[in-house]
Short mmCIF file of C-alpha atoms in Angstrom, two decimals:
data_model
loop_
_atom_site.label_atom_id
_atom_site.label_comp_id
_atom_site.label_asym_id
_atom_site.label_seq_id
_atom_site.Cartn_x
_atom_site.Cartn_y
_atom_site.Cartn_z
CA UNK A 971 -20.79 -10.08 -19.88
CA UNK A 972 -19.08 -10.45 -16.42
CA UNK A 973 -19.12 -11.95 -13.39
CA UNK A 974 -16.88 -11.09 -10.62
CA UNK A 975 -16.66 -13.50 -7.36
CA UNK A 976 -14.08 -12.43 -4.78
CA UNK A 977 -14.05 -12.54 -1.32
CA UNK A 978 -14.74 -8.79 -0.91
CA UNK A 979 -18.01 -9.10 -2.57
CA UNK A 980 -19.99 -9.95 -6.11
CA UNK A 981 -19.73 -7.29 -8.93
CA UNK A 982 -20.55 -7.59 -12.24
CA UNK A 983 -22.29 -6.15 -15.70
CA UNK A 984 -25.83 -6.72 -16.04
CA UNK A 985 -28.22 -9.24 -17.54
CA UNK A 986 -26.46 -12.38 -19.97
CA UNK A 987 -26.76 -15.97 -18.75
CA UNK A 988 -26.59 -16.55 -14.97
CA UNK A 989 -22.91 -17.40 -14.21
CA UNK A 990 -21.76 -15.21 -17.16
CA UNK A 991 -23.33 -11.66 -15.61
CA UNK A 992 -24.58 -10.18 -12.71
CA UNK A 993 -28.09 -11.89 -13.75
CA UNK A 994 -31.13 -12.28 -11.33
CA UNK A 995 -30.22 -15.68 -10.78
CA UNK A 996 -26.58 -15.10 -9.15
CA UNK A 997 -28.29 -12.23 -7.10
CA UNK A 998 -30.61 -13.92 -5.39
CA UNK A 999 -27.87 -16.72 -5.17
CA UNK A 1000 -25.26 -14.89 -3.00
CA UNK A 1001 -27.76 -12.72 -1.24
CA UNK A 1002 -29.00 -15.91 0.09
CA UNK A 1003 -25.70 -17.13 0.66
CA UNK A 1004 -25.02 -14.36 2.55
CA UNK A 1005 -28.08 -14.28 4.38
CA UNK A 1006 -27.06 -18.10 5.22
CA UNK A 1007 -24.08 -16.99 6.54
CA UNK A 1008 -25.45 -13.99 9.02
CA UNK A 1009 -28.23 -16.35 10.04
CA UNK A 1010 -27.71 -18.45 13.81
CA UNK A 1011 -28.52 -21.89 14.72
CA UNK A 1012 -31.35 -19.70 16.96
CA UNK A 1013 -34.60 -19.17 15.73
CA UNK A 1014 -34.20 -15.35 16.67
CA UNK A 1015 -34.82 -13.19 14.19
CA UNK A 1016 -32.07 -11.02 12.13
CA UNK A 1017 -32.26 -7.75 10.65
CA UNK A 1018 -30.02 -6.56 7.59
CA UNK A 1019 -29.60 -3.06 6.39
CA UNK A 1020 -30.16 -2.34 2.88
CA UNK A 1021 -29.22 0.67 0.93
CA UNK A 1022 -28.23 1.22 -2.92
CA UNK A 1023 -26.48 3.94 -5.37
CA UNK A 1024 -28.64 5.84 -8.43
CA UNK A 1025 -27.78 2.77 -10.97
CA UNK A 1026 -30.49 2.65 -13.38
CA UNK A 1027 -30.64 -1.14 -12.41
CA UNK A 1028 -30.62 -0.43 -8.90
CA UNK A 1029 -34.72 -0.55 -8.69
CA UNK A 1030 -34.57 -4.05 -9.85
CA UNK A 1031 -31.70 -5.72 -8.21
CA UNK A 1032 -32.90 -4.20 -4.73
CA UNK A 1033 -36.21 -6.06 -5.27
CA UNK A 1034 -34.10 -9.09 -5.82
CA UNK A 1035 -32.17 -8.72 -2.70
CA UNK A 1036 -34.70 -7.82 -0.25
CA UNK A 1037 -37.25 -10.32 -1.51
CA UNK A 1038 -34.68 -13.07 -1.04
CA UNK A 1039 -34.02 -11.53 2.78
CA UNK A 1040 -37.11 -11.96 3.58
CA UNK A 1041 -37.72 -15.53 1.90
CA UNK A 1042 -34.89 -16.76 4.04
CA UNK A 1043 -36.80 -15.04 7.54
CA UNK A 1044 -34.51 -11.98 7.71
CA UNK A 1045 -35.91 -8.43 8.28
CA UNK A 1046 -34.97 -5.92 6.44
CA UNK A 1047 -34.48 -2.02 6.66
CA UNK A 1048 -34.63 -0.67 3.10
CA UNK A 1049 -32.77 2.78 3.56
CA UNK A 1050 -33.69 3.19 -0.61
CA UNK A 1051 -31.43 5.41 -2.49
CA UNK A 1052 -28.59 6.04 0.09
CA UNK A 1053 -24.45 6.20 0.00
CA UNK A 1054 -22.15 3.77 1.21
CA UNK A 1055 -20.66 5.67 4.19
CA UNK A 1056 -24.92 6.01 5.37
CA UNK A 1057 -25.12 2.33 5.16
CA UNK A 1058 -22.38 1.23 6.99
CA UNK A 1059 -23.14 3.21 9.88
CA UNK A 1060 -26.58 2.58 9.77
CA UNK A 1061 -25.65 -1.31 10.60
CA UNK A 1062 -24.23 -0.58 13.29
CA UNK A 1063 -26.70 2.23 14.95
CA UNK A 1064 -29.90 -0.26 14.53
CA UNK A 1065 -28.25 -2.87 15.53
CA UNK A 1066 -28.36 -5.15 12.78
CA UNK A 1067 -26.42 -8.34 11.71
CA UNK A 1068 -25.13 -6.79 8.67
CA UNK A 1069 -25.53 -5.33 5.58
CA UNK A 1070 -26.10 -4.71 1.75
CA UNK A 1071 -24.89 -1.64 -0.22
CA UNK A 1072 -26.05 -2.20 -3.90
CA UNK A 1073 -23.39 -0.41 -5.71
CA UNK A 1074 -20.09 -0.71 -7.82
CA UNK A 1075 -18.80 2.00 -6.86
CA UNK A 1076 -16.71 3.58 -9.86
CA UNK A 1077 -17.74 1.26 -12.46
CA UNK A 1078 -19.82 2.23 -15.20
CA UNK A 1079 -23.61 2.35 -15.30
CA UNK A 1080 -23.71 -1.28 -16.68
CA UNK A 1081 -22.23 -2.73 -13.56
CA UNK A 1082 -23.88 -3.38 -10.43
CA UNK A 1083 -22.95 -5.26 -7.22
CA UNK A 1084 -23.62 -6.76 -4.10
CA UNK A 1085 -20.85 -5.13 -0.96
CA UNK A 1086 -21.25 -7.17 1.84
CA UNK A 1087 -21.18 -5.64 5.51
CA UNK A 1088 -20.48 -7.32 8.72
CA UNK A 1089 -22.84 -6.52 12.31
CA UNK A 1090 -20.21 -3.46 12.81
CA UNK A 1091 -21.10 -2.02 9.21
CA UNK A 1092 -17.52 -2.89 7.86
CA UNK A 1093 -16.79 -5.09 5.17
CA UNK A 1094 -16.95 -8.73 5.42
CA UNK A 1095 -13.35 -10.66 6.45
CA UNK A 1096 -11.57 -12.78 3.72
CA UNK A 1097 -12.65 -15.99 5.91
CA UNK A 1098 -16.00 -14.72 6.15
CA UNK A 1099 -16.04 -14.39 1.84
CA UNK A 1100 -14.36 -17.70 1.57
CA UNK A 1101 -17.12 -19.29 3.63
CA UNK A 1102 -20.28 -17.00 1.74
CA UNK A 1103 -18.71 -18.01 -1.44
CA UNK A 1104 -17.86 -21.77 -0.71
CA UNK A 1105 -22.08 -21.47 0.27
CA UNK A 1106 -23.17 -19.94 -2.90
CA UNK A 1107 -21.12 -22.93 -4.78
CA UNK A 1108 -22.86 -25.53 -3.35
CA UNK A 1109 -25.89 -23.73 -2.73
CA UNK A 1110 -26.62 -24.75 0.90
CA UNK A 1111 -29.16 -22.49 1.94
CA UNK A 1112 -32.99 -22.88 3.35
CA UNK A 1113 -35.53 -20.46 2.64
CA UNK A 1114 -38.04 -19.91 5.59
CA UNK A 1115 -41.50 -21.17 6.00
CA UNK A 1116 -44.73 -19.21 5.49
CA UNK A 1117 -44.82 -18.03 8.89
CA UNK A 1118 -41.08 -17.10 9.50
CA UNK A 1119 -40.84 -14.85 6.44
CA UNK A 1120 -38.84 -11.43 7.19
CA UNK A 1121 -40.80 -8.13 6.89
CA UNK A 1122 -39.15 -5.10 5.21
CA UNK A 1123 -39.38 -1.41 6.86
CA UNK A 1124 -38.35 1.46 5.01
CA UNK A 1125 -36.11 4.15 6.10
CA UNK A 1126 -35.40 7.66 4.93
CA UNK A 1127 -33.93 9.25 8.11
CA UNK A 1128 -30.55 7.18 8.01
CA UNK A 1129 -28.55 10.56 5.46
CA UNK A 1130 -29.37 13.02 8.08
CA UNK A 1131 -28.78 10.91 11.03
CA UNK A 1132 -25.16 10.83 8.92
CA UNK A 1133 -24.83 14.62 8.13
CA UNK A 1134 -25.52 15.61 11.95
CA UNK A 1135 -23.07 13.35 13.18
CA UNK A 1136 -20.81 14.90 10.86
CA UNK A 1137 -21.74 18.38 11.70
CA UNK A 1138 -21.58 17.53 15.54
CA UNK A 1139 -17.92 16.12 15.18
CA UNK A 1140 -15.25 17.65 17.31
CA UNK A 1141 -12.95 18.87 14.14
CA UNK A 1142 -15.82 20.51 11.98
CA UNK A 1143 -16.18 23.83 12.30
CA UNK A 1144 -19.42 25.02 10.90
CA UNK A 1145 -19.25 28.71 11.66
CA UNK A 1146 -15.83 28.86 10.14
CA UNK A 1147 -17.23 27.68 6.89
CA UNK A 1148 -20.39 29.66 7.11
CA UNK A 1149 -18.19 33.00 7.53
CA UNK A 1150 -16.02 32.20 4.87
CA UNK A 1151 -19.11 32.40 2.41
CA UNK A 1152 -17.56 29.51 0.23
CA UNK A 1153 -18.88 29.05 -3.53
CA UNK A 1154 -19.18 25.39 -3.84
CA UNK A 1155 -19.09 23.20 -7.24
CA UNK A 1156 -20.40 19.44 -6.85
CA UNK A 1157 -20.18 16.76 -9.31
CA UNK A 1158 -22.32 13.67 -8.22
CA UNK A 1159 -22.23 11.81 -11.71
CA UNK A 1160 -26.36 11.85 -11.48
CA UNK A 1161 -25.90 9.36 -8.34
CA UNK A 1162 -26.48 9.73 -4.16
CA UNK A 1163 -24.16 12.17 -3.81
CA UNK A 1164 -26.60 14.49 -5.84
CA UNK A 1165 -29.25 14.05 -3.00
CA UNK A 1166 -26.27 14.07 0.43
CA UNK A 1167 -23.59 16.84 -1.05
CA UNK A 1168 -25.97 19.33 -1.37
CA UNK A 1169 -28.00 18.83 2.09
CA UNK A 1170 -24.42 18.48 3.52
CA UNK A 1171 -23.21 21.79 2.02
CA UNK A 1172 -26.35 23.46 3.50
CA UNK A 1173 -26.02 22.14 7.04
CA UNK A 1174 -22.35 23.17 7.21
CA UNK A 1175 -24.00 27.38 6.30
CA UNK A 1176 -22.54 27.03 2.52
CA UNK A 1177 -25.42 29.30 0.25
CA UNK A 1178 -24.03 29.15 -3.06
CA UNK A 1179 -23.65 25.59 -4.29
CA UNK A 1180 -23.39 25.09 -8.65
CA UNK A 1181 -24.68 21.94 -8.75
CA UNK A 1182 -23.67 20.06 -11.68
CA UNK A 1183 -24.64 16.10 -12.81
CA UNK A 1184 -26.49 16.19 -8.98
CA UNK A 1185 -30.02 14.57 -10.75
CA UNK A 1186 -30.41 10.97 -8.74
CA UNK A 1187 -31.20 9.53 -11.97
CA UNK A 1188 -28.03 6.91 -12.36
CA UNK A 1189 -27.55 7.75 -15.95
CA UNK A 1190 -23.77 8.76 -15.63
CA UNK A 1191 -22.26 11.72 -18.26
CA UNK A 1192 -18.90 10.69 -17.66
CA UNK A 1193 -16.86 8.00 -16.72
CA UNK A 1194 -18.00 7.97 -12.98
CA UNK A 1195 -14.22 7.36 -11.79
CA UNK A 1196 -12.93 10.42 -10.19
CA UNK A 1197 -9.87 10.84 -12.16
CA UNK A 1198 -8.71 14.17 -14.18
CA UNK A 1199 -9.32 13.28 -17.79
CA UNK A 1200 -12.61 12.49 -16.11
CA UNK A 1201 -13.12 15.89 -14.20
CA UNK A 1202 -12.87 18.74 -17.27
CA UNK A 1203 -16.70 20.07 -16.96
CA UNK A 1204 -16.21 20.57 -13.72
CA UNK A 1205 -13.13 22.47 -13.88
CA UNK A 1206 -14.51 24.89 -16.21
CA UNK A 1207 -17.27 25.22 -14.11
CA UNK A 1208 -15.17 26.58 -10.80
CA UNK A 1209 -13.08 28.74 -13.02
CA UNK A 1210 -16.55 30.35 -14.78
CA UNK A 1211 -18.41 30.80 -11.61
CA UNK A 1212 -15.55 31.67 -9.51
CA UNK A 1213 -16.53 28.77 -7.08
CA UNK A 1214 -13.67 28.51 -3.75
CA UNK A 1215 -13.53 24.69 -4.83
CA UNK A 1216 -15.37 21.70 -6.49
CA UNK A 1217 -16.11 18.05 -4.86
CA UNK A 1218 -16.39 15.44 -7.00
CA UNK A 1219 -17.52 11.97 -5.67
CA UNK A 1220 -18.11 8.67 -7.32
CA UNK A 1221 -21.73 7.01 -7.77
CA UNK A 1222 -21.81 5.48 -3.90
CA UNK A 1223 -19.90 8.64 -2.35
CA UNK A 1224 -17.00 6.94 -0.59
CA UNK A 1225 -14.43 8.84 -2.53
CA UNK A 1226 -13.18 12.61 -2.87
CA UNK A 1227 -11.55 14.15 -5.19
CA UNK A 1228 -10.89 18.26 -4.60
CA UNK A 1229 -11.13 21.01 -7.50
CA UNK A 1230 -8.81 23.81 -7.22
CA UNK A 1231 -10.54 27.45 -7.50
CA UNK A 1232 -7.79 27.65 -10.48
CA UNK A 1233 -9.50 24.57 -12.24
CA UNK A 1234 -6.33 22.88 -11.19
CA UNK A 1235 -6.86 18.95 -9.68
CA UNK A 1236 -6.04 19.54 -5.76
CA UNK A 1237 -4.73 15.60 -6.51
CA UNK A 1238 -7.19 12.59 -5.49
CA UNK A 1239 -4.00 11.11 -3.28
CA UNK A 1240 -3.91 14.67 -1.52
CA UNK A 1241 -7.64 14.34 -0.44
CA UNK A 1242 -6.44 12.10 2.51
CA UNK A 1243 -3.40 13.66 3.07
CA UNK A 1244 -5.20 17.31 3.83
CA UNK A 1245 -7.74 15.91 6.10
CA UNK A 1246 -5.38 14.12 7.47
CA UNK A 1247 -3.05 17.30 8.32
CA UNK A 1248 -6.04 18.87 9.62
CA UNK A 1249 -7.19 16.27 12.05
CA UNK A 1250 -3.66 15.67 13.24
CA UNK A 1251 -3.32 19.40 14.25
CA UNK A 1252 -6.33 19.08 16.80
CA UNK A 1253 -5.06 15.64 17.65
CA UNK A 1254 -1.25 13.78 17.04
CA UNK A 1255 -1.67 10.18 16.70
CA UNK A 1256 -0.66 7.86 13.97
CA UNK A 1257 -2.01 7.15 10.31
CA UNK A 1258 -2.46 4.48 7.95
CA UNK A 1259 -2.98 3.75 3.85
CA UNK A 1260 -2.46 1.35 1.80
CA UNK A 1261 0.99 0.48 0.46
CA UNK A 1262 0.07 1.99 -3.30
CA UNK A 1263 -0.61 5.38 -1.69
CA UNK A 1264 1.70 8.77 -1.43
CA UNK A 1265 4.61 9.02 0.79
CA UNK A 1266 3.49 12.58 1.43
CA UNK A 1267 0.80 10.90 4.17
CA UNK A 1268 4.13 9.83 6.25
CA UNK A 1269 5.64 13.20 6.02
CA UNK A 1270 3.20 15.03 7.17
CA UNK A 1271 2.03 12.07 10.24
CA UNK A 1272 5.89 12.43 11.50
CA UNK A 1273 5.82 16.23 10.67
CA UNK A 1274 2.85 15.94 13.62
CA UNK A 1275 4.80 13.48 15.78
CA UNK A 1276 3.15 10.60 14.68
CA UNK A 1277 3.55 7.34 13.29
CA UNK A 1278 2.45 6.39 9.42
CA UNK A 1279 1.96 2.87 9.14
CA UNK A 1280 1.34 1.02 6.00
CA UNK A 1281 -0.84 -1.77 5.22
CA UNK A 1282 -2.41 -4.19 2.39
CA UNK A 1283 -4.42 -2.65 -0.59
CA UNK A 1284 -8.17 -2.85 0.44
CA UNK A 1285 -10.48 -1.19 2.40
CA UNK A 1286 -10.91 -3.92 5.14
CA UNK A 1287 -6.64 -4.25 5.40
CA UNK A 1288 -6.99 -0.33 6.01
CA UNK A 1289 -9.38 -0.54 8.98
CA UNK A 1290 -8.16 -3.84 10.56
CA UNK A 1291 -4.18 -2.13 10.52
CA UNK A 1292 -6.07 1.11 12.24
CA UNK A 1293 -7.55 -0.78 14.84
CA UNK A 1294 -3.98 -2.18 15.89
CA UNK A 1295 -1.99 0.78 15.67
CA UNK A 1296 -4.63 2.81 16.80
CA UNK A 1297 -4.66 5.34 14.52
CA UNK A 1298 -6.80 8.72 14.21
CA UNK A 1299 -7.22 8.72 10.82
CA UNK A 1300 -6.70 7.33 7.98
CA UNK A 1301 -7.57 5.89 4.44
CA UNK A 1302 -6.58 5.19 0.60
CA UNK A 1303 -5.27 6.90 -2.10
CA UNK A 1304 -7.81 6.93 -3.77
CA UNK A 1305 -10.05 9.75 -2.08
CA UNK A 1306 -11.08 7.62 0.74
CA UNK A 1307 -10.55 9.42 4.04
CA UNK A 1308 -11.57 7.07 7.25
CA UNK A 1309 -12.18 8.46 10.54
CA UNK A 1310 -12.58 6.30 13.52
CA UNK A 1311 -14.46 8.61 15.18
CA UNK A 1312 -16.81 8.55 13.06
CA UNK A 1313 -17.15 5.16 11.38
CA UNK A 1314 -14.54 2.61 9.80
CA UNK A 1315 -15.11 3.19 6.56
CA UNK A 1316 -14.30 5.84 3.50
CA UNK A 1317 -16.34 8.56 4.15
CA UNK A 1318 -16.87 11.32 1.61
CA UNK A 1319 -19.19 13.38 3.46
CA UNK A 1320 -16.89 13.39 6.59
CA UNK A 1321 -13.91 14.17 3.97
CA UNK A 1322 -16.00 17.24 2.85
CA UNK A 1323 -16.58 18.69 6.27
CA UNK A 1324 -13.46 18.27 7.25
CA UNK A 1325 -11.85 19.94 4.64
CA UNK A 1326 -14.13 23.26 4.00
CA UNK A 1327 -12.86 23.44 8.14
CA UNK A 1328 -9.57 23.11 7.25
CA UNK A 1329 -10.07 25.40 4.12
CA UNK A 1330 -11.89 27.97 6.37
CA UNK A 1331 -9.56 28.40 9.06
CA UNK A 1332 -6.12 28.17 6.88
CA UNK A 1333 -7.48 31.53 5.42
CA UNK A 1334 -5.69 30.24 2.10
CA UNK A 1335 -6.95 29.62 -1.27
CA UNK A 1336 -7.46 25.99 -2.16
CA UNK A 1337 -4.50 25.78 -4.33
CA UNK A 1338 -2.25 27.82 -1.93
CA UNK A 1339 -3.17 25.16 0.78
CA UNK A 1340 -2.43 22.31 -2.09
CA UNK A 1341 1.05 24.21 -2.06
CA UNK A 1342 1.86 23.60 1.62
CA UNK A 1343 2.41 19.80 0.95
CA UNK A 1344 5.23 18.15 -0.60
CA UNK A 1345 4.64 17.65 -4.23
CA UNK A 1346 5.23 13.24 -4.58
CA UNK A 1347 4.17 12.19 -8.46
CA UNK A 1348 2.85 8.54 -9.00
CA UNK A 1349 3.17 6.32 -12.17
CA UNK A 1350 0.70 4.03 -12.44
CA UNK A 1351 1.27 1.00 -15.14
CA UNK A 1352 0.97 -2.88 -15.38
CA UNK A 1353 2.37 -5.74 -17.37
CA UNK A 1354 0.14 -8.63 -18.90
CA UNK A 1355 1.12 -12.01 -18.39
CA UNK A 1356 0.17 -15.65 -19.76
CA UNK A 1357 -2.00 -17.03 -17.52
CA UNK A 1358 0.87 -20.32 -16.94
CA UNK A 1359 3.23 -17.49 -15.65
CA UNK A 1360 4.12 -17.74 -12.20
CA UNK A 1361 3.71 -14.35 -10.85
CA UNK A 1362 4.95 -15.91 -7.03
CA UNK A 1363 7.96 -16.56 -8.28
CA UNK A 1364 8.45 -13.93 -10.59
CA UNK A 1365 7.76 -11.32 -7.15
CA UNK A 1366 10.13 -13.17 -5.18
CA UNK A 1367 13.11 -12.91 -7.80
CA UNK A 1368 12.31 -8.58 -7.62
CA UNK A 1369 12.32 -9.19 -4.12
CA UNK A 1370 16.03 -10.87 -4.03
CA UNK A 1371 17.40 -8.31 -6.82
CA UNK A 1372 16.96 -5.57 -4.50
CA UNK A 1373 17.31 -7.42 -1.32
CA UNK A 1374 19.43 -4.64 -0.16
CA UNK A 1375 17.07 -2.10 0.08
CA UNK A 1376 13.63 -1.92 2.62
CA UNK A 1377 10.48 -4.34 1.24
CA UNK A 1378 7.53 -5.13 2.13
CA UNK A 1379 5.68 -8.72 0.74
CA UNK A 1380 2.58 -8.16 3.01
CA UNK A 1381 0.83 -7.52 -0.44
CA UNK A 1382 3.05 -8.27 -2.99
CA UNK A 1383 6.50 -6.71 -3.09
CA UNK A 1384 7.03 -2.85 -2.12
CA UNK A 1385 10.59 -1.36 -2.37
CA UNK A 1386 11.69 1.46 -1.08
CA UNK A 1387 14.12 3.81 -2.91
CA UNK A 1388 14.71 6.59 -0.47
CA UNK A 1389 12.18 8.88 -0.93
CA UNK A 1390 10.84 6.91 -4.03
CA UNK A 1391 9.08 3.25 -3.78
CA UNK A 1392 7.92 0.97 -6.59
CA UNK A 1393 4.82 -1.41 -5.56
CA UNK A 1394 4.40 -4.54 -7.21
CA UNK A 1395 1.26 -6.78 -6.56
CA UNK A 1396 -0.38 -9.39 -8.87
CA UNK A 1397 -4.15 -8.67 -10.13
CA UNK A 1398 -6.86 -10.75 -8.02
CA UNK A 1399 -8.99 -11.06 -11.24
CA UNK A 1400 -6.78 -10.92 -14.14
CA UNK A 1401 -3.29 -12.57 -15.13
CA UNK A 1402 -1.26 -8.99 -14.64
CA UNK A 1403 1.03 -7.49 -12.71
CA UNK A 1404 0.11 -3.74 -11.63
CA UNK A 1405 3.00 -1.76 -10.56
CA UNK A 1406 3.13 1.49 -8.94
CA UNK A 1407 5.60 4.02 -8.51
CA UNK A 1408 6.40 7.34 -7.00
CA UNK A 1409 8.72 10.05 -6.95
CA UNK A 1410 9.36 13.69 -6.49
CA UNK A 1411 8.98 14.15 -10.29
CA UNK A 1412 6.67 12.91 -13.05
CA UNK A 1413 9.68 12.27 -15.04
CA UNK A 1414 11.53 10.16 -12.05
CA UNK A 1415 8.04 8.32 -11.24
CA UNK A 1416 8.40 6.88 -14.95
CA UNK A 1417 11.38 5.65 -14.87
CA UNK A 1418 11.66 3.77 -12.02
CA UNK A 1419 8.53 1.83 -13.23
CA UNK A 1420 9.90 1.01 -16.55
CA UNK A 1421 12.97 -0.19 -14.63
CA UNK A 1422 10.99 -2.43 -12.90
CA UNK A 1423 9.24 -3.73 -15.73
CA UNK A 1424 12.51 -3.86 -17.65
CA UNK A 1425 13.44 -6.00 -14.78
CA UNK A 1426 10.54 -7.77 -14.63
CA UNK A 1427 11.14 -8.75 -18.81
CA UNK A 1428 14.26 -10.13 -18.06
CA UNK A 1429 13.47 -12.52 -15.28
CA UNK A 1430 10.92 -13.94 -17.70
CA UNK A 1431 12.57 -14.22 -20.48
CA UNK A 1432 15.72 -16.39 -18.28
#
């Protein structure tokens, strides 16, 4: 079993002894620490949003959650089965003090877990995790009085709220799509995105959707990761229907990944990088990702006249550099496309719109409008350590080898080759080092990162 404590939230498999899994009694433990933490010294009352993914376990760890809410005096608006991007921006429009998405994203089924929102439906700060964690050790937290307990109202109206924002954006384009009388594929890995995709797809005029794994019923048929080896049934699928493309999202709908109408993977790190092309065409500005994301995000943002800024790996490092720089879009490699206008938070829905829109009014094919950005292949690898290794020490000596060219420590060590990097950051829950690397070739890509850990090697073995 495991049992996952960071400061971005608690994740973890299922059942075992409490400390040792994600068991009932370490649910109701951080939900009240959390619910500690949101609560004031006044006796007003509180309100958190709840919402969860399809997770077979979801029924019962939702019970948990908003039972223990409501023990501590906090209402509670259950939104039920619901996606991430729904949640967060469901904080924020009633007005609550935070919220709970019950999710773990790409894990497998096994897994479930607690992410923690603040009162502007963003994920909690590292201070804020520090202090709901240093309250869960010690557990100091009161539970409220017969009289004080929190009520819970249930909510189905927060999706469509969602879509029609969406729809009523400035970039989307819903006659475009309509007219160009798109086949759609969708893979939802039997989670939310079986219930939101398709009642997306229908407000934006698409007819034909081949729905595919789109039952709510959290019993995943694949590895619900969005990667390629993961993706094959729904390849075939375009290819057999002749679908224009396929969407692909992971159980809690936060990230995109993009089926060619070839079968061919459009690339997961290219989801952000076409939306972000498209929304930088109606308006310049600057972008952000994360430092282990494609280059070809800052060719295209200074194609436009912008600025591409980079920042720490993690959602909440994402947003918090996009609020300083000001930036009009922006995201992870991983599929997650942010849009300020919006909400700050990975959106897969919004990343849908806006790319049928961009699709629609290219006039290309989806893997002709692949075509039109530069082609940057990423190696993706990591090297296991003793747990008495100093990995500090052992990024600082990379750092001072290549002194001479541009790095970044803001999260570990990134070095910049030209038009190639190699980022180097230690592992939050295990004793490795991941390293990532990128080039114009698969080939190149490779290399550089067994350089690295060549390198790497060497300064442990002196």
């Amino acid at each position: 079993m495991t049992l996952i404590k960071s400061i971005s939230g608690i994740r973890g498999t299922i059942g075992g002894r409490p400390g040792e899994g994600l068991s009932p009694v370490d649910i109701v433990k951080f939900t009240a620490a959390y619910g500690s933490m949101l609560k004031p010294e006044s006796p007003e009352r509180i309100s958190v949003v709840v919402g969860r993914d399809a997770r077979v376990s979801g029924s019962m760890v939702n019970s948990l959650v908003t039972a223990t809410l409501t023990g501590m005096g906090i209402d509670v608006t259950d939104l039920g089965l619901s996606t991430t991007p729904t949640v967060e921006m469901a904080v924020k429009d009633l007005g609550a003090a935070g919220g709970i998405i019950l999710t773990a994203s790409h894990n497998p089924w096994q897994w479930n877990a607690l992410k923690l929102l603040n009162s502007e439906g963003e994920f909690i700060s590292a201070r804020e995790g520090e202090q709901l964690l240093s309250i869960a050790g010690s557990g100091d937290y009161t539970f409220a009085e017969v009289d004080r307990l929190g009520v819970i109202k249930y909510d189905d109206t927060q999706l469509r709220k969602h879509i029609e924002k969406i729809i009523n954006l400035p970039y989307v384009n819903s006659f475009a799509i309509k007219m160009a009388h798109f086949r759609v594929a969708v893979d939802a890995v039997n989670s939310t995105g079986g219930i939101a995709i398709p009642l997306l797809l229908k407000s934006l005029g698409v007819e034909i959707i081949d729905e595919l794994y789109c039952t709510p019923d959290g019993r995943f048929p694949h590895n619900p990761e969005p990667l390629p080896e993961n993706l094959k049934e729904i390849s075939e699928l375009v290819v057999k229907n002749k679908a224009h493309v396929g969407f692909v999202v992971d159980p809690d709908v936060d990230r995109l990944a993009i089926i060619c109408e070839d079968g061919g993977m459009f690339g997961e790190e290219y989801t952000l990088v076409s939306v972000a092309d498209y929304v930088l065409s109606q308006k310049p500005g600057n972008t952000v990702s994360n430092m282990s994301s494609t280059r070809a995000l800052r060719d295209i943002t200074e194609k436009a006249g912008g600025t591409y800024y980079a920042s720490a790996v993690g959602e909440v490092n994402v947003v918090a550099r996009m609020k300083e720089v000001g930036a009009v879009i922006g995201g992870e490699g991983n599929g997650g496309v942010i849009l300020p206008e919006l909400h700050y938070g990975r959106d897969a829905l919004a990343g849908i719109a806006l790319f049928l829109t961009h699709l629609a009014q290219s006039g290309k094919r989806c893997s002709g409008l692949r075509n039109t950005y530069p082609d940057y292949f990423m190696s993706k690898n990591k090297i296991q350590l003793s747990p008495e290794m100093d990995v500090d020490n052992i990024l600082s000596k990379i750092a001072g080898k290549y002194k001479k060219h541009p790095i970044n420590t803001e999260d570990g060590v990134k070095i910049e080759f030209g038009s190639e990097w190699v980022h180097l950051r230690r592992s939050n829950t295990e004793p490795i080092i991941r390293i990532y690397s990128e080039s114009d070739s698969e080939v190149k890509a490779g290399v550089l990162a067994r350089k690295i850990i060549d390198d790497i090697r060497e300064i442990i073995r002196e």
